[in-house]
């Protein structure tokens, strides 16, 4: 794992965008889109970000960018569908820093297609990445958070967790599930904060791979026309994390104003 020392406490007064104490934050799916934007946002306000994704070349470039800007960051390869790999990733962070303050479960895939297309392998992929990946992340960080009686799990869902659209049935099902398990996690823990951030159309690489060409093309066109910058979603994540320990922002829905 590429490492950097934990940053010193900032000398500037605390504000909603400046943490009183820097946190150790894991961000999954950090090689692009919302994950990369979240890493930039949180590092810029003084947190130490630990970036995970499969594309380590991109992670290396982002880590270099953050360090050259004077921020604190490290990265390592992470496949959220590999339960043992997720556990090892988190254990390495715990060994180096002694704690994980925040987990941002961001990794996701969205190969859109009608159910009748029977793209079963893509169904499995969405379940593995979007749902099991979130569960594996929670399983890896929750014991230490409960032991410390402190921690924050931020799950990136989607407005697809609030409605179902044609060609997106399985994707919506996984995001509905993320909302459900997040609420269960919240109810079961009084010391661990839980936040679900549900973005609408957001500029990212979600529509670049797999799925039905027509469905993916329609989603890509809509995103290009009205999509939020990934930085807008990162701001929502930063807002939730910046609240005092006794304040748990449970859910944020952020979408383009023109999205119905």
mmCIF file of C-alpha atoms in Angstrom:
data_model
loop_
_atom_site.group_PDB
_atom_site.id
_atom_site.type_symbol
_atom_site.label_atom_id
_atom_site.label_comp_id
_atom_site.label_asym_id
_atom_site.label_seq_id
_atom_site.Cartn_x
_atom_site.Cartn_y
_atom_site.Cartn_z
ATOM 1 C CA UNK A 1 0.000 0.000 0.000
ATOM 2 C CA UNK A 2 1.286 3.459 -0.877
ATOM 3 C CA UNK A 3 1.281 5.529 2.275
ATOM 4 C CA UNK A 4 1.456 9.048 3.616
ATOM 5 C CA UNK A 5 1.620 10.151 7.211
ATOM 6 C CA UNK A 6 -1.547 11.173 9.008
ATOM 7 C CA UNK A 7 -1.897 14.951 8.762
ATOM 8 C CA UNK A 8 -1.587 17.259 11.715
ATOM 9 C CA UNK A 9 -4.665 18.953 13.075
ATOM 10 C CA UNK A 10 -5.371 22.101 11.038
ATOM 11 C CA UNK A 11 -4.664 25.350 12.846
ATOM 12 C CA UNK A 12 -7.571 27.191 11.270
ATOM 13 C CA UNK A 13 -10.889 27.424 13.120
ATOM 14 C CA UNK A 14 -13.408 24.686 12.431
ATOM 15 C CA UNK A 15 -16.064 25.469 9.860
ATOM 16 C CA UNK A 16 -18.590 23.248 8.059
ATOM 17 C CA UNK A 17 -15.861 22.567 5.461
ATOM 18 C CA UNK A 18 -12.815 22.422 7.755
ATOM 19 C CA UNK A 19 -12.604 19.424 10.108
ATOM 20 C CA UNK A 20 -11.600 20.016 13.724
ATOM 21 C CA UNK A 21 -9.754 16.676 13.657
ATOM 22 C CA UNK A 22 -8.680 15.029 10.407
ATOM 23 C CA UNK A 23 -10.403 11.719 9.809
ATOM 24 C CA UNK A 24 -9.152 8.534 8.226
ATOM 25 C CA UNK A 25 -11.506 8.030 5.284
ATOM 26 C CA UNK A 26 -11.682 5.031 2.953
ATOM 27 C CA UNK A 27 -13.223 5.703 -0.460
ATOM 28 C CA UNK A 28 -14.040 2.749 -2.712
ATOM 29 C CA UNK A 29 -14.378 3.109 -6.464
ATOM 30 C CA UNK A 30 -12.021 6.078 -6.179
ATOM 31 C CA UNK A 31 -10.441 5.857 -9.622
ATOM 32 C CA UNK A 32 -13.055 8.041 -11.357
ATOM 33 C CA UNK A 33 -16.379 9.857 -11.088
ATOM 34 C CA UNK A 34 -17.963 10.381 -7.692
ATOM 35 C CA UNK A 35 -15.244 8.423 -5.900
ATOM 36 C CA UNK A 36 -12.403 10.534 -7.274
ATOM 37 C CA UNK A 37 -14.354 13.755 -6.672
ATOM 38 C CA UNK A 38 -15.087 12.696 -3.096
ATOM 39 C CA UNK A 39 -11.416 11.952 -2.501
ATOM 40 C CA UNK A 40 -10.478 15.407 -3.760
ATOM 41 C CA UNK A 41 -13.160 17.109 -1.672
ATOM 42 C CA UNK A 42 -12.334 15.350 1.583
ATOM 43 C CA UNK A 43 -8.578 15.627 1.157
ATOM 44 C CA UNK A 44 -8.910 19.348 0.449
ATOM 45 C CA UNK A 45 -10.507 19.975 3.843
ATOM 46 C CA UNK A 46 -7.814 18.091 5.729
ATOM 47 C CA UNK A 47 -8.904 14.470 5.952
ATOM 48 C CA UNK A 48 -6.545 11.622 5.150
ATOM 49 C CA UNK A 49 -8.044 9.648 2.271
ATOM 50 C CA UNK A 50 -7.337 6.007 1.529
ATOM 51 C CA UNK A 51 -8.297 5.286 -2.061
ATOM 52 C CA UNK A 52 -9.332 1.887 -3.314
ATOM 53 C CA UNK A 53 -10.235 0.616 -6.797
ATOM 54 C CA UNK A 54 -9.106 -1.955 -9.341
ATOM 55 C CA UNK A 55 -7.454 0.588 -11.672
ATOM 56 C CA UNK A 56 -4.344 1.286 -9.663
ATOM 57 C CA UNK A 57 -2.769 3.374 -12.421
ATOM 58 C CA UNK A 58 -5.535 5.935 -12.009
ATOM 59 C CA UNK A 59 -5.305 5.735 -8.230
ATOM 60 C CA UNK A 60 -1.590 6.428 -8.401
ATOM 61 C CA UNK A 61 -2.162 9.531 -10.503
ATOM 62 C CA UNK A 62 -4.871 10.806 -8.150
ATOM 63 C CA UNK A 63 -2.742 10.152 -5.076
ATOM 64 C CA UNK A 64 0.145 12.019 -6.700
ATOM 65 C CA UNK A 65 -2.179 14.934 -7.557
ATOM 66 C CA UNK A 66 -3.447 15.157 -3.981
ATOM 67 C CA UNK A 67 -0.006 14.982 -2.402
ATOM 68 C CA UNK A 68 1.406 17.608 -4.753
ATOM 69 C CA UNK A 69 -1.464 19.857 -3.634
ATOM 70 C CA UNK A 70 -0.329 19.389 -0.042
ATOM 71 C CA UNK A 71 -3.010 16.893 0.951
ATOM 72 C CA UNK A 72 -2.724 13.517 2.663
ATOM 73 C CA UNK A 73 -3.549 10.402 0.649
ATOM 74 C CA UNK A 74 -2.624 6.814 -0.034
ATOM 75 C CA UNK A 75 -3.996 4.098 -2.266
ATOM 76 C CA UNK A 76 -4.111 0.360 -2.831
ATOM 77 C CA UNK A 77 -5.794 -2.028 -5.202
ATOM 78 C CA UNK A 78 -9.308 -3.002 -4.143
ATOM 79 C CA UNK A 79 -11.930 -5.263 -5.700
ATOM 80 C CA UNK A 80 -15.073 -4.833 -3.606
ATOM 81 C CA UNK A 81 -16.426 -8.190 -4.809
ATOM 82 C CA UNK A 82 -13.505 -9.969 -3.090
ATOM 83 C CA UNK A 83 -14.545 -10.364 0.540
ATOM 84 C CA UNK A 84 -11.089 -11.380 1.754
ATOM 85 C CA UNK A 85 -9.509 -8.593 -0.267
ATOM 86 C CA UNK A 86 -11.807 -5.982 1.277
ATOM 87 C CA UNK A 87 -11.012 -7.267 4.755
ATOM 88 C CA UNK A 88 -7.270 -7.188 4.053
ATOM 89 C CA UNK A 89 -7.533 -3.645 2.670
ATOM 90 C CA UNK A 90 -9.259 -2.416 5.837
ATOM 91 C CA UNK A 91 -6.913 -4.355 8.128
ATOM 92 C CA UNK A 92 -3.951 -2.638 6.465
ATOM 93 C CA UNK A 93 -5.516 0.763 7.141
ATOM 94 C CA UNK A 94 -6.193 -0.195 10.767
ATOM 95 C CA UNK A 95 -2.630 -1.431 11.181
ATOM 96 C CA UNK A 96 -1.196 1.824 9.861
ATOM 97 C CA UNK A 97 -3.581 4.374 11.355
ATOM 98 C CA UNK A 98 -5.270 2.573 14.244
ATOM 99 C CA UNK A 99 -8.763 3.403 13.075
ATOM 100 C CA UNK A 100 -11.148 3.953 10.196
ATOM 101 C CA UNK A 101 -13.336 6.962 10.866
ATOM 102 C CA UNK A 102 -15.349 6.945 7.651
ATOM 103 C CA UNK A 103 -16.081 4.399 4.937
ATOM 104 C CA UNK A 104 -17.494 5.772 1.688
ATOM 105 C CA UNK A 105 -18.997 2.800 -0.159
ATOM 106 C CA UNK A 106 -19.002 4.249 -3.658
ATOM 107 C CA UNK A 107 -18.002 1.486 -6.094
ATOM 108 C CA UNK A 108 -20.846 0.645 -8.477
ATOM 109 C CA UNK A 109 -21.805 -0.529 -11.963
ATOM 110 C CA UNK A 110 -24.893 0.175 -14.089
ATOM 111 C CA UNK A 111 -25.241 -1.945 -17.259
ATOM 112 C CA UNK A 112 -28.784 -1.034 -18.285
ATOM 113 C CA UNK A 113 -30.928 -3.437 -20.315
ATOM 114 C CA UNK A 114 -34.498 -4.777 -20.423
ATOM 115 C CA UNK A 115 -35.008 -7.858 -18.270
ATOM 116 C CA UNK A 116 -36.091 -9.765 -21.377
ATOM 117 C CA UNK A 117 -32.551 -9.413 -22.723
ATOM 118 C CA UNK A 118 -31.565 -11.943 -20.029
ATOM 119 C CA UNK A 119 -28.138 -10.436 -19.415
ATOM 120 C CA UNK A 120 -27.794 -12.638 -16.347
ATOM 121 C CA UNK A 121 -24.043 -12.180 -15.951
ATOM 122 C CA UNK A 122 -24.591 -8.434 -15.735
ATOM 123 C CA UNK A 123 -27.329 -8.967 -13.159
ATOM 124 C CA UNK A 124 -24.828 -10.937 -11.090
ATOM 125 C CA UNK A 125 -22.223 -8.220 -11.555
ATOM 126 C CA UNK A 126 -24.581 -5.520 -10.269
ATOM 127 C CA UNK A 127 -25.523 -7.613 -7.259
ATOM 128 C CA UNK A 128 -21.868 -8.396 -6.536
ATOM 129 C CA UNK A 129 -20.550 -4.829 -6.863
ATOM 130 C CA UNK A 130 -23.503 -2.669 -5.846
ATOM 131 C CA UNK A 131 -24.809 -4.778 -2.967
ATOM 132 C CA UNK A 132 -22.308 -7.392 -1.845
ATOM 133 C CA UNK A 133 -19.503 -4.861 -2.216
ATOM 134 C CA UNK A 134 -21.292 -2.531 0.201
ATOM 135 C CA UNK A 135 -21.909 -5.376 2.636
ATOM 136 C CA UNK A 136 -18.284 -6.503 2.493
ATOM 137 C CA UNK A 137 -17.162 -2.969 3.256
ATOM 138 C CA UNK A 138 -19.504 -2.726 6.220
ATOM 139 C CA UNK A 139 -18.386 -6.130 7.501
ATOM 140 C CA UNK A 140 -14.757 -5.040 7.356
ATOM 141 C CA UNK A 141 -15.095 -1.741 9.246
ATOM 142 C CA UNK A 142 -18.018 -2.306 11.607
ATOM 143 C CA UNK A 143 -16.273 -4.336 14.355
ATOM 144 C CA UNK A 144 -13.581 -1.707 14.935
ATOM 145 C CA UNK A 145 -16.109 1.128 14.745
ATOM 146 C CA UNK A 146 -18.333 -0.565 17.325
ATOM 147 C CA UNK A 147 -15.332 -1.216 19.544
ATOM 148 C CA UNK A 148 -14.344 2.447 19.390
ATOM 149 C CA UNK A 149 -18.008 3.487 19.630
ATOM 150 C CA UNK A 150 -17.395 5.864 16.765
ATOM 151 C CA UNK A 151 -17.529 5.743 12.993
ATOM 152 C CA UNK A 152 -19.447 6.732 9.894
ATOM 153 C CA UNK A 153 -20.594 4.640 6.937
ATOM 154 C CA UNK A 154 -21.595 6.591 3.826
ATOM 155 C CA UNK A 155 -23.305 4.500 1.156
ATOM 156 C CA UNK A 156 -23.695 5.934 -2.333
ATOM 157 C CA UNK A 157 -27.078 4.828 -3.653
ATOM 158 C CA UNK A 158 -28.998 6.625 -6.423
ATOM 159 C CA UNK A 159 -32.318 8.232 -7.207
ATOM 160 C CA UNK A 160 -32.840 4.754 -8.701
ATOM 161 C CA UNK A 161 -33.263 3.706 -5.068
ATOM 162 C CA UNK A 162 -36.474 5.776 -4.996
ATOM 163 C CA UNK A 163 -38.091 4.842 -8.316
ATOM 164 C CA UNK A 164 -37.953 2.085 -10.920
ATOM 165 C CA UNK A 165 -37.452 2.761 -14.614
ATOM 166 C CA UNK A 166 -37.543 0.446 -17.640
ATOM 167 C CA UNK A 167 -34.137 -1.115 -18.436
ATOM 168 C CA UNK A 168 -32.968 -0.366 -14.878
ATOM 169 C CA UNK A 169 -34.888 -2.975 -12.863
ATOM 170 C CA UNK A 170 -31.869 -4.847 -11.496
ATOM 171 C CA UNK A 171 -29.842 -1.685 -10.936
ATOM 172 C CA UNK A 172 -32.781 -0.162 -9.054
ATOM 173 C CA UNK A 173 -33.179 -3.350 -7.028
ATOM 174 C CA UNK A 174 -29.575 -3.159 -5.859
ATOM 175 C CA UNK A 175 -29.899 0.499 -4.921
ATOM 176 C CA UNK A 176 -33.202 -0.062 -3.093
ATOM 177 C CA UNK A 177 -31.366 -2.780 -1.181
ATOM 178 C CA UNK A 178 -28.544 -0.387 -0.276
ATOM 179 C CA UNK A 179 -31.111 2.013 1.194
ATOM 180 C CA UNK A 180 -32.732 -0.810 3.164
ATOM 181 C CA UNK A 181 -29.530 -2.204 4.634
ATOM 182 C CA UNK A 182 -28.351 1.324 5.461
ATOM 183 C CA UNK A 183 -31.492 1.956 7.472
ATOM 184 C CA UNK A 184 -31.072 -1.366 9.234
ATOM 185 C CA UNK A 185 -27.468 -0.535 10.069
ATOM 186 C CA UNK A 186 -28.541 2.840 11.427
ATOM 187 C CA UNK A 187 -31.231 1.346 13.643
ATOM 188 C CA UNK A 188 -28.896 -1.291 15.034
ATOM 189 C CA UNK A 189 -26.114 1.118 16.027
ATOM 190 C CA UNK A 190 -26.274 4.162 18.262
ATOM 191 C CA UNK A 191 -22.580 5.045 17.967
ATOM 192 C CA UNK A 192 -22.006 4.555 14.230
ATOM 193 C CA UNK A 193 -23.448 7.172 11.904
ATOM 194 C CA UNK A 194 -24.991 6.041 8.625
ATOM 195 C CA UNK A 195 -25.668 8.213 5.582
ATOM 196 C CA UNK A 196 -27.164 7.321 2.212
ATOM 197 C CA UNK A 197 -26.377 9.732 -0.621
ATOM 198 C CA UNK A 198 -28.651 9.256 -3.646
ATOM 199 C CA UNK A 199 -27.449 11.130 -6.743
ATOM 200 C CA UNK A 200 -29.532 11.712 -9.833
ATOM 201 C CA UNK A 201 -27.943 11.949 -13.280
ATOM 202 C CA UNK A 202 -24.252 12.527 -12.607
ATOM 203 C CA UNK A 203 -21.378 12.744 -15.052
ATOM 204 C CA UNK A 204 -19.358 9.573 -14.595
ATOM 205 C CA UNK A 205 -18.334 6.402 -16.396
ATOM 206 C CA UNK A 206 -21.364 4.360 -15.336
ATOM 207 C CA UNK A 207 -22.845 4.196 -18.823
ATOM 208 C CA UNK A 208 -19.566 3.401 -20.569
ATOM 209 C CA UNK A 209 -19.529 -0.366 -20.122
ATOM 210 C CA UNK A 210 -21.929 -3.248 -20.743
ATOM 211 C CA UNK A 211 -25.679 -3.137 -20.980
ATOM 212 C CA UNK A 212 -27.949 -2.692 -23.964
ATOM 213 C CA UNK A 213 -26.518 -0.211 -26.478
ATOM 214 C CA UNK A 214 -29.791 1.707 -26.862
ATOM 215 C CA UNK A 215 -30.476 1.907 -23.120
ATOM 216 C CA UNK A 216 -26.922 2.899 -22.287
ATOM 217 C CA UNK A 217 -26.914 5.461 -25.086
ATOM 218 C CA UNK A 218 -30.129 7.074 -23.825
ATOM 219 C CA UNK A 219 -28.762 7.319 -20.296
ATOM 220 C CA UNK A 220 -25.468 8.699 -21.582
ATOM 221 C CA UNK A 221 -27.255 11.364 -23.635
ATOM 222 C CA UNK A 222 -29.392 12.435 -20.675
ATOM 223 C CA UNK A 223 -26.334 12.616 -18.461
ATOM 224 C CA UNK A 224 -24.443 14.731 -20.982
ATOM 225 C CA UNK A 225 -27.397 17.120 -21.239
ATOM 226 C CA UNK A 226 -28.369 17.562 -17.598
ATOM 227 C CA UNK A 227 -25.930 15.608 -15.446
ATOM 228 C CA UNK A 228 -24.466 16.983 -12.251
ATOM 229 C CA UNK A 229 -20.709 17.279 -11.965
ATOM 230 C CA UNK A 230 -19.388 14.556 -9.680
ATOM 231 C CA UNK A 231 -18.101 17.325 -7.405
ATOM 232 C CA UNK A 232 -21.699 18.207 -6.481
ATOM 233 C CA UNK A 233 -22.214 14.735 -5.032
ATOM 234 C CA UNK A 234 -18.864 14.953 -3.279
ATOM 235 C CA UNK A 235 -20.087 18.153 -1.591
ATOM 236 C CA UNK A 236 -23.059 16.215 -0.208
ATOM 237 C CA UNK A 237 -20.751 13.552 1.189
ATOM 238 C CA UNK A 238 -18.535 16.229 2.716
ATOM 239 C CA UNK A 239 -21.538 17.921 4.321
ATOM 240 C CA UNK A 240 -22.659 14.722 6.043
ATOM 241 C CA UNK A 241 -19.182 13.919 7.321
ATOM 242 C CA UNK A 242 -18.634 17.460 8.619
ATOM 243 C CA UNK A 243 -21.554 17.361 11.073
ATOM 244 C CA UNK A 244 -20.875 17.110 14.816
ATOM 245 C CA UNK A 245 -20.600 13.588 16.211
ATOM 246 C CA UNK A 246 -24.118 13.730 17.651
ATOM 247 C CA UNK A 247 -25.683 14.657 14.300
ATOM 248 C CA UNK A 248 -26.397 11.878 11.817
ATOM 249 C CA UNK A 249 -27.510 13.019 8.367
ATOM 250 C CA UNK A 250 -29.322 9.857 7.339
ATOM 251 C CA UNK A 251 -30.152 10.553 3.716
ATOM 252 C CA UNK A 252 -29.361 13.097 1.026
ATOM 253 C CA UNK A 253 -30.967 13.110 -2.414
ATOM 254 C CA UNK A 254 -29.176 15.358 -4.897
ATOM 255 C CA UNK A 255 -30.270 15.667 -8.503
ATOM 256 C CA UNK A 256 -30.161 18.176 -11.350
ATOM 257 C CA UNK A 257 -32.895 20.765 -10.935
ATOM 258 C CA UNK A 258 -34.408 19.796 -14.286
ATOM 259 C CA UNK A 259 -34.531 16.061 -13.538
ATOM 260 C CA UNK A 260 -38.092 14.906 -12.935
#
